[in-house]
CSV table of C-alpha atoms and ligand atoms in Angstrom, one decimal:
chain,number,residue,atom,x,y,z
A,1,MET,CA,-0.2,-1.7,21.9
A,2,MET,CA,-0.3,1.6,23.9
A,3,THR,CA,-3.7,3.4,23.7
A,4,LEU,CA,-4.7,7.0,24.2
A,5,GLU,CA,-7.4,5.8,26.6
A,6,LEU,CA,-4.8,4.4,29.0
A,7,ILE,CA,-2.6,7.5,28.6
A,8,ARG,CA,-5.6,9.8,29.4
A,9,LYS,CA,-6.6,7.9,32.6
A,10,PRO,CA,-4.9,10.2,35.2
A,11,VAL,CA,-6.6,13.2,33.7
A,12,ALA,CA,-9.9,11.7,32.5
A,13,GLY,CA,-11.9,13.8,34.9
A,14,ASP,CA,-10.0,17.0,34.0
A,15,LEU,CA,-10.5,16.3,30.3
A,16,GLU,CA,-14.3,16.2,30.9
A,17,ALA,CA,-14.1,19.5,32.8
A,18,TYR,CA,-12.0,20.9,30.0
A,19,GLU,CA,-14.6,19.9,27.4
A,20,ALA,CA,-17.3,21.6,29.4
A,21,PHE,CA,-15.0,24.7,29.6
A,22,VAL,CA,-14.7,24.8,25.8
A,23,THR,CA,-18.4,24.4,25.2
A,24,ARG,CA,-19.2,27.2,27.7
A,25,HIS,CA,-16.8,29.6,26.1
A,26,PHE,CA,-16.9,28.9,22.3
A,27,HIS,CA,-20.1,30.0,20.5
A,28,ALA,CA,-20.9,32.4,17.7
A,29,GLU,CA,-23.9,34.7,17.1
A,30,SER,CA,-24.5,34.4,13.4
A,31,ASP,CA,-26.1,31.2,11.9
A,32,LEU,CA,-23.5,30.2,9.4
A,33,LEU,CA,-20.6,30.9,11.8
A,34,SER,CA,-22.1,29.0,14.6
A,35,GLN,CA,-23.0,26.1,12.3
A,36,MET,CA,-19.3,25.9,11.1
A,37,LEU,CA,-18.1,26.3,14.7
A,38,ARG,CA,-20.3,23.5,16.0
A,39,TYR,CA,-19.1,21.3,13.1
A,40,ALA,CA,-15.4,22.0,13.6
A,41,LEU,CA,-15.7,21.4,17.4
A,42,SER,CA,-17.8,18.2,17.1
A,43,SER,CA,-15.3,16.4,14.8
A,44,ARG,CA,-13.0,15.1,17.4
A,45,GLY,CA,-9.3,14.7,16.8
A,46,LYS,CA,-7.2,12.7,19.1
A,47,GLY,CA,-6.9,15.6,21.5
A,48,ILE,CA,-3.2,15.0,22.1
A,49,ARG,CA,-2.3,18.6,22.9
A,50,PRO,CA,-4.9,19.2,25.6
A,51,MET,CA,-4.0,15.9,27.1
A,52,ILE,CA,-0.3,16.9,27.2
A,53,VAL,CA,-1.3,20.2,28.9
A,54,LEU,CA,-3.2,18.4,31.6
A,55,LEU,CA,-0.7,15.7,32.2
A,56,SER,CA,2.0,18.3,32.4
A,57,ALA,CA,-0.1,20.3,34.8
A,58,GLY,CA,-0.7,17.2,37.0
A,59,MET,CA,3.0,16.2,37.0
A,60,ASN,CA,4.1,19.7,37.9
A,61,ALA,CA,1.4,20.6,40.5
A,62,PRO,CA,3.0,21.4,43.8
A,63,GLU,CA,0.8,18.8,45.5
A,64,PRO,CA,-1.9,16.4,44.4
A,65,GLN,CA,-5.0,18.3,43.5
A,66,ALA,CA,-8.6,17.1,43.2
A,67,GLY,CA,-9.0,19.0,39.9
A,68,LEU,CA,-6.3,20.9,38.0
A,69,GLY,CA,-8.4,24.1,37.8
A,70,GLN,CA,-9.5,26.8,35.4
A,71,ARG,CA,-6.0,27.9,34.5
A,72,ALA,CA,-5.1,24.4,33.2
A,73,TYR,CA,-8.4,24.2,31.2
A,74,LEU,CA,-7.7,27.6,29.7
A,75,ALA,CA,-4.2,26.6,28.7
A,76,ALA,CA,-5.6,23.4,27.1
A,77,MET,CA,-8.2,25.3,25.2
A,78,LEU,CA,-5.7,27.9,24.0
A,79,VAL,CA,-3.4,25.3,22.4
A,80,GLU,CA,-6.2,23.0,21.0
A,81,MET,CA,-8.0,25.9,19.3
A,82,ILE,CA,-4.8,27.1,17.7
A,83,HIS,CA,-4.4,23.6,16.4
A,84,VAL,CA,-8.0,23.4,15.2
A,85,ALA,CA,-7.7,26.8,13.4
A,86,SER,CA,-4.4,25.8,11.8
A,87,LEU,CA,-6.0,22.5,10.4
A,88,ILE,CA,-8.9,24.4,8.9
A,89,HIS,CA,-6.5,26.8,7.2
A,90,ASP,CA,-4.2,23.9,6.1
A,91,ASP,CA,-7.2,22.2,4.4
A,92,VAL,CA,-7.9,25.4,2.5
A,93,ILE,CA,-4.3,25.6,1.4
A,94,ASP,CA,-4.1,22.0,0.4
A,95,GLU,CA,-7.7,22.0,-1.1
A,96,ALA,CA,-8.3,18.9,1.1
A,97,ASP,CA,-11.8,17.5,0.9
A,98,GLU,CA,-11.7,15.4,4.1
A,99,ARG,CA,-10.5,15.9,7.7
A,100,ARG,CA,-10.9,13.4,10.5
A,101,GLY,CA,-13.0,11.2,8.3
A,102,ARG,CA,-15.6,13.8,7.4
A,103,PRO,CA,-15.9,16.5,4.7
A,104,SER,CA,-13.5,19.4,5.5
A,105,LEU,CA,-15.0,22.8,6.3
A,106,ASN,CA,-13.8,24.1,2.9
A,107,ALA,CA,-15.5,21.2,1.2
A,108,ARG,CA,-18.8,21.9,3.0
A,109,TRP,CA,-18.9,25.6,3.1
A,110,GLN,CA,-16.3,26.7,0.6
A,111,SER,CA,-12.8,28.0,1.2
A,112,ARG,CA,-13.7,31.6,1.6
A,113,ASN,CA,-16.0,30.7,4.6
A,114,ALA,CA,-13.6,28.2,6.0
A,115,VAL,CA,-10.8,30.8,6.2
A,116,ILE,CA,-13.0,33.1,8.1
A,117,ALA,CA,-14.1,30.3,10.5
A,118,GLY,CA,-10.4,29.6,11.2
A,119,ASP,CA,-9.8,33.3,11.8
A,120,TYR,CA,-12.8,33.5,14.1
A,121,ILE,CA,-11.6,30.6,16.2
A,122,LEU,CA,-8.2,32.2,16.6
A,123,ALA,CA,-9.7,35.6,17.4
A,124,ARG,CA,-12.2,34.2,19.9
A,125,ASN,CA,-9.5,32.1,21.5
A,126,MET,CA,-7.4,35.1,22.1
A,127,SER,CA,-10.3,37.2,23.4
A,128,ILE,CA,-11.4,34.5,25.8
A,129,GLY,CA,-7.8,34.3,27.0
A,130,MET,CA,-7.5,38.1,27.4
A,131,SER,CA,-10.8,38.4,29.3
A,132,SER,CA,-9.7,35.6,31.7
A,133,GLY,CA,-6.8,37.9,32.8
A,134,GLN,CA,-4.3,35.0,32.7
A,135,PHE,CA,-1.9,37.1,30.6
A,136,ASP,CA,1.2,35.0,31.2
A,137,LEU,CA,-0.5,31.9,29.7
A,138,VAL,CA,-2.0,33.8,26.8
A,139,ALA,CA,1.3,35.4,25.9
A,140,HIS,CA,3.1,32.1,26.2
A,141,VAL,CA,0.7,30.1,24.1
A,142,CYS,CA,-0.1,32.7,21.5
A,143,ASP,CA,3.6,33.0,20.6
A,144,ALA,CA,3.2,29.7,18.9
A,145,ILE,CA,0.8,31.1,16.2
A,146,ALA,CA,3.5,33.0,14.5
A,147,VAL,CA,5.9,30.0,14.7
A,148,LEU,CA,3.2,27.8,13.0
A,149,CYS,CA,2.7,30.3,10.2
A,150,GLU,CA,6.5,30.5,9.7
A,151,GLY,CA,6.7,26.7,9.5
A,152,GLU,CA,4.0,26.5,7.0
A,153,ILE,CA,5.5,29.2,4.8
A,154,ILE,CA,9.0,27.7,4.9
A,155,GLN,CA,7.4,24.4,4.0
A,156,SER,CA,5.6,25.9,1.0
A,157,ASP,CA,8.9,27.5,-0.1
A,158,LYS,CA,11.3,24.7,0.5
A,159,ALA,CA,9.7,21.3,0.9
A,160,ALA,CA,9.4,20.6,-2.8
A,161,ARG,CA,12.8,22.1,-3.7
A,162,THR,CA,15.5,19.7,-4.8
A,163,GLU,CA,18.0,21.4,-2.5
A,164,MET,CA,15.9,20.3,0.5
A,165,ASN,CA,18.2,19.1,3.3
A,166,ARG,CA,17.9,17.8,6.9
A,167,GLU,CA,18.5,21.3,8.4
A,168,ALA,CA,15.5,22.7,6.5
A,169,TYR,CA,13.4,19.6,7.2
A,170,PHE,CA,14.0,19.8,10.9
A,171,ASP,CA,13.4,23.5,10.9
A,172,ILE,CA,10.0,23.0,9.2
A,173,ILE,CA,8.8,20.3,11.5
A,174,ARG,CA,10.0,22.0,14.6
A,175,LYS,CA,8.0,25.1,13.6
A,176,LYS,CA,4.9,23.5,12.2
A,177,THR,CA,4.4,20.7,14.7
A,178,ALA,CA,6.9,20.4,17.5
A,179,SER,CA,6.5,24.1,18.7
A,180,LEU,CA,2.8,23.7,19.6
A,181,MET,CA,3.5,20.4,21.4
A,182,GLY,CA,6.3,22.1,23.3
A,183,VAL,CA,4.0,24.9,24.2
A,184,SER,CA,1.3,22.4,25.3
A,185,ALA,CA,3.7,20.8,27.7
A,186,SER,CA,5.2,24.1,29.0
A,187,ALA,CA,1.8,25.8,29.4
A,188,GLY,CA,0.6,22.9,31.5
A,189,ALA,CA,3.5,23.5,33.9
A,190,MET,CA,3.0,27.2,33.8
A,191,ALA,CA,-0.7,26.8,34.6
A,192,VAL,CA,0.2,25.3,38.0
A,193,ARG,CA,2.9,27.9,38.5
A,194,ALA,CA,5.9,25.5,38.2
A,195,PRO,CA,9.3,27.2,38.5
A,196,ARG,CA,10.7,28.7,35.3
A,197,GLU,CA,13.3,26.0,34.7
A,198,ARG,CA,10.7,23.3,34.9
A,199,VAL,CA,8.4,25.2,32.4
A,200,GLU,CA,11.4,25.4,30.0
A,201,ARG,CA,12.3,21.7,30.5
A,202,MET,CA,8.7,20.7,29.8
A,203,ARG,CA,8.9,22.7,26.6
A,204,GLN,CA,11.9,20.8,25.5
A,205,PHE,CA,10.2,17.5,26.4
A,206,GLY,CA,7.1,18.5,24.3
A,207,GLU,CA,9.2,19.6,21.4
A,208,ALA,CA,11.1,16.3,21.3
A,209,VAL,CA,7.7,14.4,21.4
A,210,GLY,CA,6.5,16.8,18.6
A,211,MET,CA,9.5,16.2,16.4
A,212,ALA,CA,8.9,12.4,16.7
A,213,PHE,CA,5.2,12.9,16.2
A,214,GLN,CA,5.7,14.6,12.9
A,215,ILE,CA,8.4,12.2,11.7
A,216,GLN,CA,5.9,9.4,12.4
A,217,ASP,CA,3.3,11.3,10.4
A,218,ASP,CA,5.7,11.5,7.5
A,219,ILE,CA,6.5,7.8,7.8
A,220,LEU,CA,2.8,6.9,7.9
A,221,ASP,CA,2.3,8.8,4.6
A,222,TYR,CA,4.5,6.1,3.1
A,223,THR,CA,3.2,3.1,5.1
A,224,ARG,CA,-0.4,3.6,6.1
A,225,THR,CA,-2.8,1.4,4.1
A,226,ALA,CA,-6.0,1.6,6.2
A,227,HIS,CA,-8.6,2.6,3.6
A,228,THR,CA,-7.4,1.7,0.2
A,229,GLY,CA,-4.9,-1.1,0.8
A,230,LYS,CA,-2.2,1.4,-0.6
A,231,PRO,CA,-0.3,4.1,1.2
A,232,ALA,CA,-1.6,7.6,0.8
A,233,ASN,CA,1.6,9.0,-0.5
A,234,ASN,CA,0.1,12.5,-0.4
A,235,ASP,CA,3.5,14.0,0.2
A,236,LEU,CA,4.9,12.5,-3.0
A,237,ARG,CA,1.9,13.7,-4.9
A,238,GLU,CA,2.6,17.2,-3.6
A,239,HIS,CA,6.3,16.8,-4.4
A,240,LYS,CA,7.1,17.1,-0.7
A,241,ILE,CA,10.4,15.8,0.4
A,242,THR,CA,10.1,14.4,3.9
A,243,LEU,CA,12.6,12.4,6.0
A,244,PRO,CA,12.1,8.9,4.5
A,245,LEU,CA,12.8,10.2,1.0
A,246,LEU,CA,15.5,12.7,2.2
A,247,ALA,CA,17.4,9.8,3.9
A,248,VAL,CA,17.4,7.8,0.7
A,249,LEU,CA,18.4,10.9,-1.4
A,250,GLU,CA,21.3,11.6,0.9
A,251,GLN,CA,22.8,8.1,0.3
A,252,ALA,CA,22.2,7.9,-3.4
A,253,ALA,CA,24.9,8.4,-6.0
A,254,PRO,CA,24.5,11.7,-8.0
A,255,GLN,CA,22.9,10.0,-11.0
A,256,ARG,CA,20.5,7.9,-8.9
A,257,ARG,CA,19.6,11.1,-7.0
A,258,ALA,CA,18.8,13.0,-10.2
A,259,GLU,CA,16.6,10.0,-11.4
A,260,LEU,CA,14.7,10.0,-8.1
A,261,LEU,CA,14.1,13.8,-8.2
A,262,GLU,CA,12.9,13.5,-11.8
A,263,LYS,CA,10.4,10.9,-10.7
A,264,LEU,CA,9.3,13.2,-7.9
A,265,ALA,CA,8.5,15.9,-10.4
A,266,LEU,CA,6.1,13.6,-12.1
A,267,CYS,CA,4.3,12.4,-9.0
A,268,ASP,CA,1.2,14.7,-9.2
A,269,GLY,CA,-0.1,13.2,-12.4
A,270,ASP,CA,1.6,9.8,-12.8
A,271,PRO,CA,0.6,7.0,-10.4
A,272,SER,CA,3.5,4.8,-11.6
A,273,ALA,CA,6.1,7.5,-10.6
A,274,VAL,CA,4.5,7.5,-7.1
A,275,ASP,CA,4.7,3.7,-6.9
A,276,GLU,CA,8.3,3.6,-8.1
A,277,LEU,CA,9.4,6.3,-5.6
A,278,GLN,CA,7.4,4.6,-2.8
A,279,HIS,CA,9.2,1.4,-3.6
A,280,ALA,CA,12.6,3.2,-3.8
A,281,VAL,CA,12.1,4.7,-0.4
A,282,GLU,CA,11.1,1.4,1.2
A,283,GLN,CA,13.8,-0.7,-0.5
A,284,GLY,CA,16.4,2.0,0.2
A,285,GLY,CA,15.8,1.9,3.9
A,286,GLY,CA,14.2,5.4,4.1
A,287,ILE,CA,11.5,4.3,6.5
A,288,ARG,CA,13.9,2.5,8.8
A,289,MET,CA,16.3,5.5,8.8
A,290,ALA,CA,13.5,7.9,9.6
A,291,ALA,CA,12.2,5.6,12.3
A,292,ASP,CA,15.7,5.6,13.9
A,293,VAL,CA,15.7,9.4,14.1
A,294,MET,CA,12.1,9.4,15.5
A,295,ARG,CA,13.1,6.8,18.2
A,296,GLU,CA,16.1,9.0,19.2
A,297,TYR,CA,13.8,12.0,19.9
A,298,LEU,CA,11.6,9.8,22.0
A,299,ARG,CA,14.5,8.4,23.9
A,300,GLN,CA,15.6,12.0,24.7
A,301,ALA,CA,12.0,12.8,25.8
A,302,VAL,CA,11.8,9.9,28.1
A,303,GLU,CA,15.2,10.6,29.6
A,304,MET,CA,14.0,14.2,30.5
A,305,LEU,CA,11.1,12.8,32.4
A,306,ALA,CA,13.5,11.1,34.8
A,307,GLU,CA,14.0,14.5,36.3
A,308,TRP,CA,10.5,14.3,37.8
A,309,GLU,CA,9.3,12.2,40.7
A,310,SER,CA,7.4,9.1,39.8
A,311,SER,CA,3.6,9.7,39.4
A,312,PRO,CA,0.7,8.4,37.3
A,313,TYR,CA,1.1,11.6,35.2
A,314,ARG,CA,4.7,10.9,34.5
A,315,ASP,CA,3.9,7.3,33.6
A,316,SER,CA,1.3,8.6,31.1
A,317,LEU,CA,3.8,10.9,29.5
A,318,VAL,CA,6.3,8.0,29.2
A,319,ASN,CA,3.5,5.9,27.7
A,320,LEU,CA,2.7,8.8,25.3
A,321,CYS,CA,6.2,8.4,23.9
A,322,ALA,CA,5.6,4.7,23.3
A,323,TYR,CA,2.3,5.6,21.6
A,324,VAL,CA,3.9,8.1,19.2
A,325,ALA,CA,6.3,5.4,18.0
A,326,GLU,CA,3.5,2.8,17.6
A,327,ARG,CA,0.6,4.9,16.3
A,328,ASP,CA,-0.9,4.2,13.0
A,329,ILE,CA,-3.5,7.0,12.9
B,401,GRG,C1,-4.1,29.7,11.6
B,401,GRG,C2,-2.7,29.1,13.6
B,401,GRG,C3,-2.8,29.2,12.1
B,401,GRG,C4,-1.8,28.8,11.3
B,401,GRG,C5,-1.7,28.9,9.9
B,401,GRG,C6,-1.8,26.4,8.0
B,401,GRG,C7,-0.8,26.8,9.1
B,401,GRG,C8,-0.5,28.2,9.3
B,401,GRG,C9,-0.2,25.8,9.8
B,401,GRG,C10,-0.5,24.4,9.7
B,401,GRG,C11,0.5,23.6,10.2
B,401,GRG,C12,0.2,22.1,10.2
B,401,GRG,C13,-1.0,21.6,9.4
B,401,GRG,C14,0.9,21.3,10.9
B,401,GRG,C15,0.6,19.8,11.0
B,401,GRG,C16,0.4,19.5,12.5
B,401,GRG,C17,-0.1,18.1,12.7
B,401,GRG,C18,0.9,17.0,13.0
B,401,GRG,C19,-1.4,17.8,12.6
B,401,GRG,C20,-2.0,16.5,12.9
B,401,GRG,O1,-2.2,16.5,14.3
B,401,GRG,P1,-3.0,15.4,15.1
B,401,GRG,O2,-2.7,14.1,14.5
B,401,GRG,O3,-4.5,15.8,14.6
B,401,GRG,O4,-2.9,15.6,16.5
B,401,GRG,P2,-5.9,15.5,15.2
B,401,GRG,O5,-6.9,15.4,14.1
B,401,GRG,O6,-5.8,14.2,16.0
B,401,GRG,O7,-6.2,16.7,16.1
């Protein structure tokens, strides 16, 4: 089983320097805001995006460097803080009580405060970036904020609609997840002043990984049984059509399709409708078909890496692709 610990190894020292960089730059004056900020920054996620930034910086650096430097740490901070702010806002939108195994910000301090904390993180992120004078990086990374918002809005408009199709699904996941991973990979290359074509190729690599990452997230919603012994099925409860269900709907005869969609409409209040759809997706091969699409994105991502010379950074990015397919958190 591939682990994040192993993948991080070539940039372990840089990740520590990056953490110190964030602590040095991110603080707030008022009591409540600084309490929320400390809380948000102390509940650690997997840290995949900063790790991608630093691995990409290492792989694209013109020659081996002792440390990747302030530009790389800034790029890592810019992407991770956009991610953190988007999760805070997402929990408000979904009225989620938990995030990363702890009460969400909205559960602890109410939605109206959590929204402002998310805004504050975005604003402070931008202002630290602007004061650094590294305008190319700031412009490159901050483009992703609008794309994330667009992904979230299209999802809210389309994901529960019965006319949901692959094109819309791929558009949503490209915007809400893959774009920021693409920008993480390209910003790392840009931080070490890689040529433009390499920066663009890294973006494509990161986007392919991000597409696979989100498809695996959607698969895990059907299969993950860690806490309760049952899958979470949050997407079904929210009437969201993701790839495992979409793949089954596409192959169903019109009457069966109508039946499945009727069940989906009942999923928020009827646990037996959730169980039946869950079963239909598994038995109908939805998980397997979604996993095939995910693996194809990862195959493309690994293939792109062959354009770089062999290095521990490249090995780690290849291993990241294995991790995305295997991960269960
Ligand atoms: C405020 C920037 C901003 C955006 C507002 C709410 C919103 C628009 C966008 C949210 C989009 C969203 C929730 C995408 C999901 C991305 C995703 C796969 C999250 C999980 O990522 P992990 O597993 O999380 O890397 P950890 O907890 O490990 O950091």
